[in-house]
Short mmCIF file of C-alpha atoms and ligand atoms in Angstrom, two decimals:
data_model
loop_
_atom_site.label_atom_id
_atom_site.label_comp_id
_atom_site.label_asym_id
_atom_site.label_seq_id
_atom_site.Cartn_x
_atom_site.Cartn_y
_atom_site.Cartn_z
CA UNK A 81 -25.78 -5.78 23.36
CA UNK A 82 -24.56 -8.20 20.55
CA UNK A 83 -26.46 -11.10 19.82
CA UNK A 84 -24.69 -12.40 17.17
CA UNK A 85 -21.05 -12.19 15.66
CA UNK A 86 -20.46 -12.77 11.80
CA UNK A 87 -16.88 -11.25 12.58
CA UNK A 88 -14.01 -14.13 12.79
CA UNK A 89 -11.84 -14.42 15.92
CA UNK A 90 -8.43 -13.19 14.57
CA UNK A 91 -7.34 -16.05 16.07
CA UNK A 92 -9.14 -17.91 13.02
CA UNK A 93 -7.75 -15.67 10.65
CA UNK A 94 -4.27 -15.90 9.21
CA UNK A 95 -2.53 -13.30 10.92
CA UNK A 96 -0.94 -14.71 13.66
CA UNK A 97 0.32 -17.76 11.32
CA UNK A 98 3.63 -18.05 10.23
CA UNK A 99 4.65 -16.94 6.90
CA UNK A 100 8.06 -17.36 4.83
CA UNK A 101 9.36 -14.01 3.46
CA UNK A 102 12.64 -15.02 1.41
CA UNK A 103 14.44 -17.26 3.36
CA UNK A 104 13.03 -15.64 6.94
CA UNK A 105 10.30 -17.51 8.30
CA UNK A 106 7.79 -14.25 10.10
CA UNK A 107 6.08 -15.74 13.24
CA UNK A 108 3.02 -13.24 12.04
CA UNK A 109 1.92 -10.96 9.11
CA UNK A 110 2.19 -7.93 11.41
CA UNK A 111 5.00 -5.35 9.32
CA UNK A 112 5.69 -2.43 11.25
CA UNK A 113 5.63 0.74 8.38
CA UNK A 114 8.29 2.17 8.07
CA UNK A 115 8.46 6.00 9.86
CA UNK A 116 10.61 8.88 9.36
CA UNK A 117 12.46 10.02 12.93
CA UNK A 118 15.17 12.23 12.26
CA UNK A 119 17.18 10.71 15.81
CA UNK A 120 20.10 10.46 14.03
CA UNK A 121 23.87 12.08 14.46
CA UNK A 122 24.66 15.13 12.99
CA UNK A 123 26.75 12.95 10.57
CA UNK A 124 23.92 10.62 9.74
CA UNK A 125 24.82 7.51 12.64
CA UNK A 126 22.49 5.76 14.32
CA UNK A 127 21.90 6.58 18.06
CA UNK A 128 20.71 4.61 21.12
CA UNK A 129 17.61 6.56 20.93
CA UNK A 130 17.04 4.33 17.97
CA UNK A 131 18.40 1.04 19.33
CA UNK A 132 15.58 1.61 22.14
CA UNK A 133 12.78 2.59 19.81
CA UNK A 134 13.49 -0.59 17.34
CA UNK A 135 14.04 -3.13 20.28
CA UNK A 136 10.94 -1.69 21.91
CA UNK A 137 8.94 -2.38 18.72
CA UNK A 138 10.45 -6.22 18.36
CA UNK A 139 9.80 -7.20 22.01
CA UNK A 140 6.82 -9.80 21.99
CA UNK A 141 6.09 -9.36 18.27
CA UNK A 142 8.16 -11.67 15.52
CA UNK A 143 6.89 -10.22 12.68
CA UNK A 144 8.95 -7.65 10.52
CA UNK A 145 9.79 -3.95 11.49
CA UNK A 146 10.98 -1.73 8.49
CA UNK A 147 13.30 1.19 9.11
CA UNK A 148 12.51 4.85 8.73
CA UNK A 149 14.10 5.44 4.99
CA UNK A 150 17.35 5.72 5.03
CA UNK A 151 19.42 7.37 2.68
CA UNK A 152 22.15 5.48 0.61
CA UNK A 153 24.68 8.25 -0.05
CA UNK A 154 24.88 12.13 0.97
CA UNK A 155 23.78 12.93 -2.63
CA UNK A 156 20.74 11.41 -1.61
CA UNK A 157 19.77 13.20 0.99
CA UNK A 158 20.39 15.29 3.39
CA UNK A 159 18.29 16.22 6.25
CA UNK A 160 19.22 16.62 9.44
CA UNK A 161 20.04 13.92 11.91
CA UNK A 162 18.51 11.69 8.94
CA UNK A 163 19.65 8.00 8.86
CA UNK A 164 22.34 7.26 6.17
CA UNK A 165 23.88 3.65 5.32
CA UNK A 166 26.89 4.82 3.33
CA UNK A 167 29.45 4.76 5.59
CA UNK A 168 31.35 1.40 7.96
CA UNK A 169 30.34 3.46 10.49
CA UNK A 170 26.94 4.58 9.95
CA UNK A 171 26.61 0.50 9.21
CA UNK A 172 28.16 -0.92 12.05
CA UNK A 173 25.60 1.59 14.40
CA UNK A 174 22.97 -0.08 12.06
CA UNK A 175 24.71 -3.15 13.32
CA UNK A 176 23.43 -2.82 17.13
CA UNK A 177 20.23 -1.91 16.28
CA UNK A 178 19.91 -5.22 13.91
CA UNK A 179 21.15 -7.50 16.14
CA UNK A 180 18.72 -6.38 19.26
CA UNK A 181 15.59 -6.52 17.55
CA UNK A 182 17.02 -10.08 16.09
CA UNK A 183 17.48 -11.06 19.99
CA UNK A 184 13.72 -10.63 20.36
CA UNK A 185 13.22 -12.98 17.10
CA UNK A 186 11.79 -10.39 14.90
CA UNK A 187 13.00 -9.44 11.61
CA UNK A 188 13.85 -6.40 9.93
CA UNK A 189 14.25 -4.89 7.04
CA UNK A 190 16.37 -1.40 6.06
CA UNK A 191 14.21 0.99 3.76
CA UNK A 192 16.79 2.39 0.77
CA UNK A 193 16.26 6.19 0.44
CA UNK A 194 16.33 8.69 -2.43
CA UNK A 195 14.93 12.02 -2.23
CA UNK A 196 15.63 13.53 -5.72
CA UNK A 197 14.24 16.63 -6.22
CA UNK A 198 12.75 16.48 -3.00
CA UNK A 199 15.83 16.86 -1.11
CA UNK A 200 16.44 19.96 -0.07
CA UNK A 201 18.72 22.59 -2.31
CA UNK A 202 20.37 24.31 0.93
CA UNK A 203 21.83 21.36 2.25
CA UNK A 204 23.12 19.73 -0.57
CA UNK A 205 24.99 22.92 -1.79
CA UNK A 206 26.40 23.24 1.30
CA UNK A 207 27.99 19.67 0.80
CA UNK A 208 28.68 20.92 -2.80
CA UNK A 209 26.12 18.61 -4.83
CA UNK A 210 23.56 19.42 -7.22
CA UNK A 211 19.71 19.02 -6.60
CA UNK A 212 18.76 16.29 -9.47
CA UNK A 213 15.29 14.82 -10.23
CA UNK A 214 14.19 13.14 -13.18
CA UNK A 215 13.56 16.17 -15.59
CA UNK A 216 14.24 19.79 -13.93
CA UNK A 217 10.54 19.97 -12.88
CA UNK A 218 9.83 21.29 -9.95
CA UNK A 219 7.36 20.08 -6.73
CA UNK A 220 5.84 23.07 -6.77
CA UNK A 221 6.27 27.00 -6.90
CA UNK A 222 7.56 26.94 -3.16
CA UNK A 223 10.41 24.26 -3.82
CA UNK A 224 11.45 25.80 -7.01
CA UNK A 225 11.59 29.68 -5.28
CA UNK A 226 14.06 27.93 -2.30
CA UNK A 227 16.22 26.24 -5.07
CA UNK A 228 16.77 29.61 -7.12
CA UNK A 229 17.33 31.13 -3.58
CA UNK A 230 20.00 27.95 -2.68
CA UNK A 231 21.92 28.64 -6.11
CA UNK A 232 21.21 25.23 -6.60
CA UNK A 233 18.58 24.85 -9.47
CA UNK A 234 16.86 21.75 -10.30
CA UNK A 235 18.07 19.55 -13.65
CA UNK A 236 17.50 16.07 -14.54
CA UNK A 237 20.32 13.22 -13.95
CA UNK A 238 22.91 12.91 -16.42
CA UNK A 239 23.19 8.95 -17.98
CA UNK A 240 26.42 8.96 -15.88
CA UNK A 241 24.78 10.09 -12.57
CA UNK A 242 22.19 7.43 -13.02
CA UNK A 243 24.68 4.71 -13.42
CA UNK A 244 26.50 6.22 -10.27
CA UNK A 245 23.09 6.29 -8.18
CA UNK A 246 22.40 2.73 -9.14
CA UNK A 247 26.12 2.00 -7.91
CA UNK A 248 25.18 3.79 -4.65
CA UNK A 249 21.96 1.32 -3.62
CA UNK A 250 24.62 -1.80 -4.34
CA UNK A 251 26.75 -0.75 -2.01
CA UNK A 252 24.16 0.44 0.75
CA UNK A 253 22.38 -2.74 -0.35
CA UNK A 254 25.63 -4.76 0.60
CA UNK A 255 26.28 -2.64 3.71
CA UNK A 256 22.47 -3.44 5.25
CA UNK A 257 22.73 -6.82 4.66
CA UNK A 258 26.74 -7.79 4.73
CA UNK A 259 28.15 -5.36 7.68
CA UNK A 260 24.80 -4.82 9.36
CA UNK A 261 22.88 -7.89 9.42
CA UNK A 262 19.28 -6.53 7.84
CA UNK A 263 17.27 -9.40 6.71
CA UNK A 264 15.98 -7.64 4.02
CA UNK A 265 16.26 -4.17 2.07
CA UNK A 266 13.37 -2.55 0.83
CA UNK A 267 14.26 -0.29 -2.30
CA UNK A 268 11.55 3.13 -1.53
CA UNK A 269 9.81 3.40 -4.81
CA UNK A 270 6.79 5.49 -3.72
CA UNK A 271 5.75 8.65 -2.23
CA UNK A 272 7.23 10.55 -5.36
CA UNK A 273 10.79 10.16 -4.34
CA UNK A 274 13.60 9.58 -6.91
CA UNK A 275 12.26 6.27 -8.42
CA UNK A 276 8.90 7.15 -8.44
CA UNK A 277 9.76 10.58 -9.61
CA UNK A 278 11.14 8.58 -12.81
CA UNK A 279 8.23 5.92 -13.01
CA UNK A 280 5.58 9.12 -12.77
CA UNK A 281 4.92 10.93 -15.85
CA UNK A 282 3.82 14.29 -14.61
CA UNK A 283 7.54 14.52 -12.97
CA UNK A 284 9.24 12.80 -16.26
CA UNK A 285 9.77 14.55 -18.99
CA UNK A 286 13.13 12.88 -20.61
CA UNK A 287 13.25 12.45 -23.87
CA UNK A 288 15.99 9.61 -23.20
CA UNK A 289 16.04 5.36 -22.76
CA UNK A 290 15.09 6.68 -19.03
CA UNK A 291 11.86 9.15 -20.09
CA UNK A 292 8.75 8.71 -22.74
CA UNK A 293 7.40 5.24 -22.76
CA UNK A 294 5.87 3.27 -19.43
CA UNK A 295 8.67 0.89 -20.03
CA UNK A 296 11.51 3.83 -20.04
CA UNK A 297 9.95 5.24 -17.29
CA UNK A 298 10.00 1.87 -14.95
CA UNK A 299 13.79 1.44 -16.31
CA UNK A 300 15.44 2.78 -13.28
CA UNK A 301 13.31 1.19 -11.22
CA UNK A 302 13.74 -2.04 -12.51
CA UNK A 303 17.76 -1.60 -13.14
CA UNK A 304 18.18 -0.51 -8.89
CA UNK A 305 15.86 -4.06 -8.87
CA UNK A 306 18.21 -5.92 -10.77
CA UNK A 307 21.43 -4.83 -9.64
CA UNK A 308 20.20 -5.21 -5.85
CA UNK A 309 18.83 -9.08 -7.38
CA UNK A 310 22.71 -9.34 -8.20
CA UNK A 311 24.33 -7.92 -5.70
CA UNK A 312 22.74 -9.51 -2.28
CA UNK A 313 20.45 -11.70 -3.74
CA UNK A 314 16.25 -11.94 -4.49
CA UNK A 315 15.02 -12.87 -1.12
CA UNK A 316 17.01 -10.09 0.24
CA UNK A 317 14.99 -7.84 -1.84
CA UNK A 318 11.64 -6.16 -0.95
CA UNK A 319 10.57 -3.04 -2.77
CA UNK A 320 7.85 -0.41 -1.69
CA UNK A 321 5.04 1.32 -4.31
CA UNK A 322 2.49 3.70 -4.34
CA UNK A 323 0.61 3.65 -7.34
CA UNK A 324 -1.74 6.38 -6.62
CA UNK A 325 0.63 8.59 -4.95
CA UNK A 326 -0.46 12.41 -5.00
CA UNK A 327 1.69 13.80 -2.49
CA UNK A 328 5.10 15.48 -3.55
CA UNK A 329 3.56 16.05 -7.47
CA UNK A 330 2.05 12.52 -7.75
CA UNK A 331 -0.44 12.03 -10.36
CA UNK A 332 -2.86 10.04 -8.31
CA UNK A 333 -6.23 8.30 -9.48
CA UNK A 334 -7.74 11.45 -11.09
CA UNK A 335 -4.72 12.35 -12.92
CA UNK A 336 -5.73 13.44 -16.80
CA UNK A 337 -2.16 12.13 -17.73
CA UNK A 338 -2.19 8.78 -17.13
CA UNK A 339 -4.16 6.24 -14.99
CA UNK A 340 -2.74 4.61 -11.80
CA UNK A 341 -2.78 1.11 -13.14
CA UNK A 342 -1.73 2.06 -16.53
CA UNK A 343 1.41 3.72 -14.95
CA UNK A 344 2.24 1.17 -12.80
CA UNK A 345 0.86 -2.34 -13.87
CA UNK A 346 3.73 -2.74 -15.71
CA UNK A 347 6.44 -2.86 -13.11
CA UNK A 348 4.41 -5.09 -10.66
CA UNK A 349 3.89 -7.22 -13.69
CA UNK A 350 8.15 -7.01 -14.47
CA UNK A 351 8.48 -7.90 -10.82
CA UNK A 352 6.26 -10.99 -11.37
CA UNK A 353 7.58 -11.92 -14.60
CA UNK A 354 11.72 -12.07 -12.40
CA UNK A 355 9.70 -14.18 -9.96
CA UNK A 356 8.55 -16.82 -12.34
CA UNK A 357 12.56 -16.85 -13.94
CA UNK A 358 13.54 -17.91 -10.46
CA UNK A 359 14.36 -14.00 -9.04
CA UNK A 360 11.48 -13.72 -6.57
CA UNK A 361 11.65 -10.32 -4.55
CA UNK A 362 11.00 -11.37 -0.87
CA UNK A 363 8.11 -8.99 -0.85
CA UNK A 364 6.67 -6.18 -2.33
CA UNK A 365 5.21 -3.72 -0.49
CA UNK A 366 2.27 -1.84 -1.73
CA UNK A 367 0.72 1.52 -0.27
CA UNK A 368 -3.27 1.41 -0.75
CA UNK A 369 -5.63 3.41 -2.99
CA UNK A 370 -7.86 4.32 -0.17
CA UNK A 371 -6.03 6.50 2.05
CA UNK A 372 -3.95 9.92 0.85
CA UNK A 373 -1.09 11.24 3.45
CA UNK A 374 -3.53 10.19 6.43
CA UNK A 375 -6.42 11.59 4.66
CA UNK A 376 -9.42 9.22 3.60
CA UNK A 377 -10.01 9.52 -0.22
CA UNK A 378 -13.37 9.04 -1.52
CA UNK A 379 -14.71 5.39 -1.75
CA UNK A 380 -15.46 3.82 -4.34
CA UNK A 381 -13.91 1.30 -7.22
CA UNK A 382 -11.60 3.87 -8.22
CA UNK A 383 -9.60 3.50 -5.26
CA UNK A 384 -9.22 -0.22 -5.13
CA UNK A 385 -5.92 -1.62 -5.55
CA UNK A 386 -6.80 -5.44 -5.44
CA UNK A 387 -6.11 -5.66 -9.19
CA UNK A 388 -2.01 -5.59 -7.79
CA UNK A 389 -3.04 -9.52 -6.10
CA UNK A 390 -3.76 -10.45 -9.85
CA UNK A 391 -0.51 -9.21 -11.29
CA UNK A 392 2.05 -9.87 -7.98
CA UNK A 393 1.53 -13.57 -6.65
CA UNK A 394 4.39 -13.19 -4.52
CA UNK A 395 4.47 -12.17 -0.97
CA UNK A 396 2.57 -8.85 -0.45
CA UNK A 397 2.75 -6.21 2.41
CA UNK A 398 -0.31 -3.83 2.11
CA UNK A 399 -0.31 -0.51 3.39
CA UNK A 400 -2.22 3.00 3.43
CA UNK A 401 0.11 6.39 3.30
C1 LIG B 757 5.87 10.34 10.75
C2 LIG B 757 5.77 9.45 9.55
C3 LIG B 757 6.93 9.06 8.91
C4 LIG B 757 6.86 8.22 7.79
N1 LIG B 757 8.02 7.82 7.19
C5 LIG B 757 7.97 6.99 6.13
C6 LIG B 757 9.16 6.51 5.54
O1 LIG B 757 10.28 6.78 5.99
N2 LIG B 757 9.04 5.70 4.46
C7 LIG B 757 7.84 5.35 3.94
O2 LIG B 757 7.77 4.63 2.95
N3 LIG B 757 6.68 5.77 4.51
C8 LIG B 757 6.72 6.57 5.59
N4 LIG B 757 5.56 6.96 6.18
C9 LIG B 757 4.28 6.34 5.76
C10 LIG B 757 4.00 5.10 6.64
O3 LIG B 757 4.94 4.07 6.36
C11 LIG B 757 2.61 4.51 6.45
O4 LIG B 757 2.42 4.19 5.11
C12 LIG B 757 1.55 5.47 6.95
O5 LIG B 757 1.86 5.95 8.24
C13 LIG B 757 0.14 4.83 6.98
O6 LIG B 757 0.10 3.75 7.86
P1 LIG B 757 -0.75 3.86 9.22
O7 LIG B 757 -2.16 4.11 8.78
O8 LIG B 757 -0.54 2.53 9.89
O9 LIG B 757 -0.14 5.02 9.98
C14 LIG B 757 5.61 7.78 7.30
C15 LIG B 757 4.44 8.17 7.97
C16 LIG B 757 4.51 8.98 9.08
C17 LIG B 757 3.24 9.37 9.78
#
């Protein structure tokens, strides 16, 4: 029996208060994370199946839902029945899905997908494209024996094929918000997927503008930022990061390389800095020290990530992985 209750109502608390995110006003701070599905078409359209699950998740709630990732060209990615945003088509099924979770007043926002070297080698030589990361490092032993076995090796991006990837967010970027009516898109910059592949510096090894320093090392990052900024505009823009990513090669808060908030303070402190010139993402999204691919991590200091509220004053979505 409980006597006493030192815990607020959540009534009291500010979670059921409204909240601007770019030019949306959020009826809650409830975000929905976004989650992988694979209920896509063979060629990458989105089904019914998904309508349903998205509408389901909007009824009664007025907060934000963010897609499963989504990838912005084949060269991307290529798993099966994954969501793509590349095509009219694949953006006008987006369409449908948009405009019934909008009927239930709740927002949402499409996550921007890259998989780098952690798409898979098969598939893309089947559609006759290379398997590109940051520097020709591998995950591990496993995904480096199934490249050699694909005849499709890992090597970095060429200067050319980063100015071509950047290209490809703009015009998913324009298709999720112009054709399909997102409110926002959220550029994936964690979980040791092409950007973060380029921020981390266990998976970076260029000797280039794009590989070296923390500040070549952000650049992509910051240029897919920038160009999105131009192209649809700041409070269209969230971005997702996971600092202490170890999953998929991720250094992580024990790495010997180079420490979490060395590695990344900088580009929360970049995405400030745009703020204050009058380019304020809508939100950034930040995954949490504490938690590791559904795993708790050991307590403790180490694993605090409240020194990102000192550097981001914008709006911030917090999550675990
Ligand atoms: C099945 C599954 C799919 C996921 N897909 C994505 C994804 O597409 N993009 C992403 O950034 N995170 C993805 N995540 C991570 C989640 O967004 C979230 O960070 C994680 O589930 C922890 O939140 P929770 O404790 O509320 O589950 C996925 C997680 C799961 C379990």
């Amino acid at each position: 029996m409980s006597t006493s209750n030192t815990h607020p109502s959540l009534k009291d608390t500010n979670l059921f208060k409204p909240i601007k995110v770019g030019s949306v006003t959020l009826q809650n701070r409830l975000a929905f994370a976004p989650t992988t599905r694979f209920r896509n078409t063979e060629d990458f359209v989105a089904t019914n199946l998904q309508k349903q699950y998205y509408e389901d998740r909007a009824e009664n709630n007025g907060g934000l839902l963010i897609t499963e990732a989504t990838f912005i060209s084949p060269q991307a990615g290529l798993y099966p029945n994954g969501p793509m945003i590349h095509t009219e088509r694949q953006a006008k099924a987006w369409k449908e899905i948009v405009d019934g979770v909008h009927s239930k007043g709740t927002s949402i926002a499409m996550q921007l997908w890259h998989l780098g070297r952690a798409a898979s080698p098969d598939l893309l030589k089947k559609h006759g494209l290379p398997l590109l990361g940051a520097s020709a490092d591998y995950i591990d032993e496993s995904s480096k024996q199934a490249a050699i076995k694909a005849g499709n090796e890992l090597r970095p991006f060429t200067i050319p094929e980063i100015k071509t990837m950047v290209q490809e967010y703009v015009e998913a970027a324009k298709k999720a918000i112009n054709i399909a009516g997102f409110d926002f898109v959220e550029i994936h910059s964690a979980h040791m997927y092409t950007l973060a592949q380029f921020i981390d510096i266990a998976s970076n090894h260029r000797t280039d503008e794009y590989g070296g320093s923390i500040e070549n090392r952000n650049r992509l990052t910051l240029e897919v930022v920038d160009a999105l900024i131009d192209a649809v505009g700041a409070e269209k823009v969230g971005i997702r990061i996971s600092p202490y990513v170890t999953w998929q090669g991720g250094s992580g808060a024990d790495s010997e390389l180079m420490h979490p908030i060395a590695q990344y303070a900088y580009l929360y402190s970049e995405l400030e800095r745009r703020g204050r010139e009058g380019k304020r993402l809508a939100y950034v999204h930040s995954v949490e020290a504490r938690v590791a691919v559904g795993i708790d991590v050991q307590d403790g200091p180490q694993y605090s990530s409240e020194w990102v509220r000192q550097i981001w004053k914008g709006v911030l979505i917090r999550a675990e992985l």
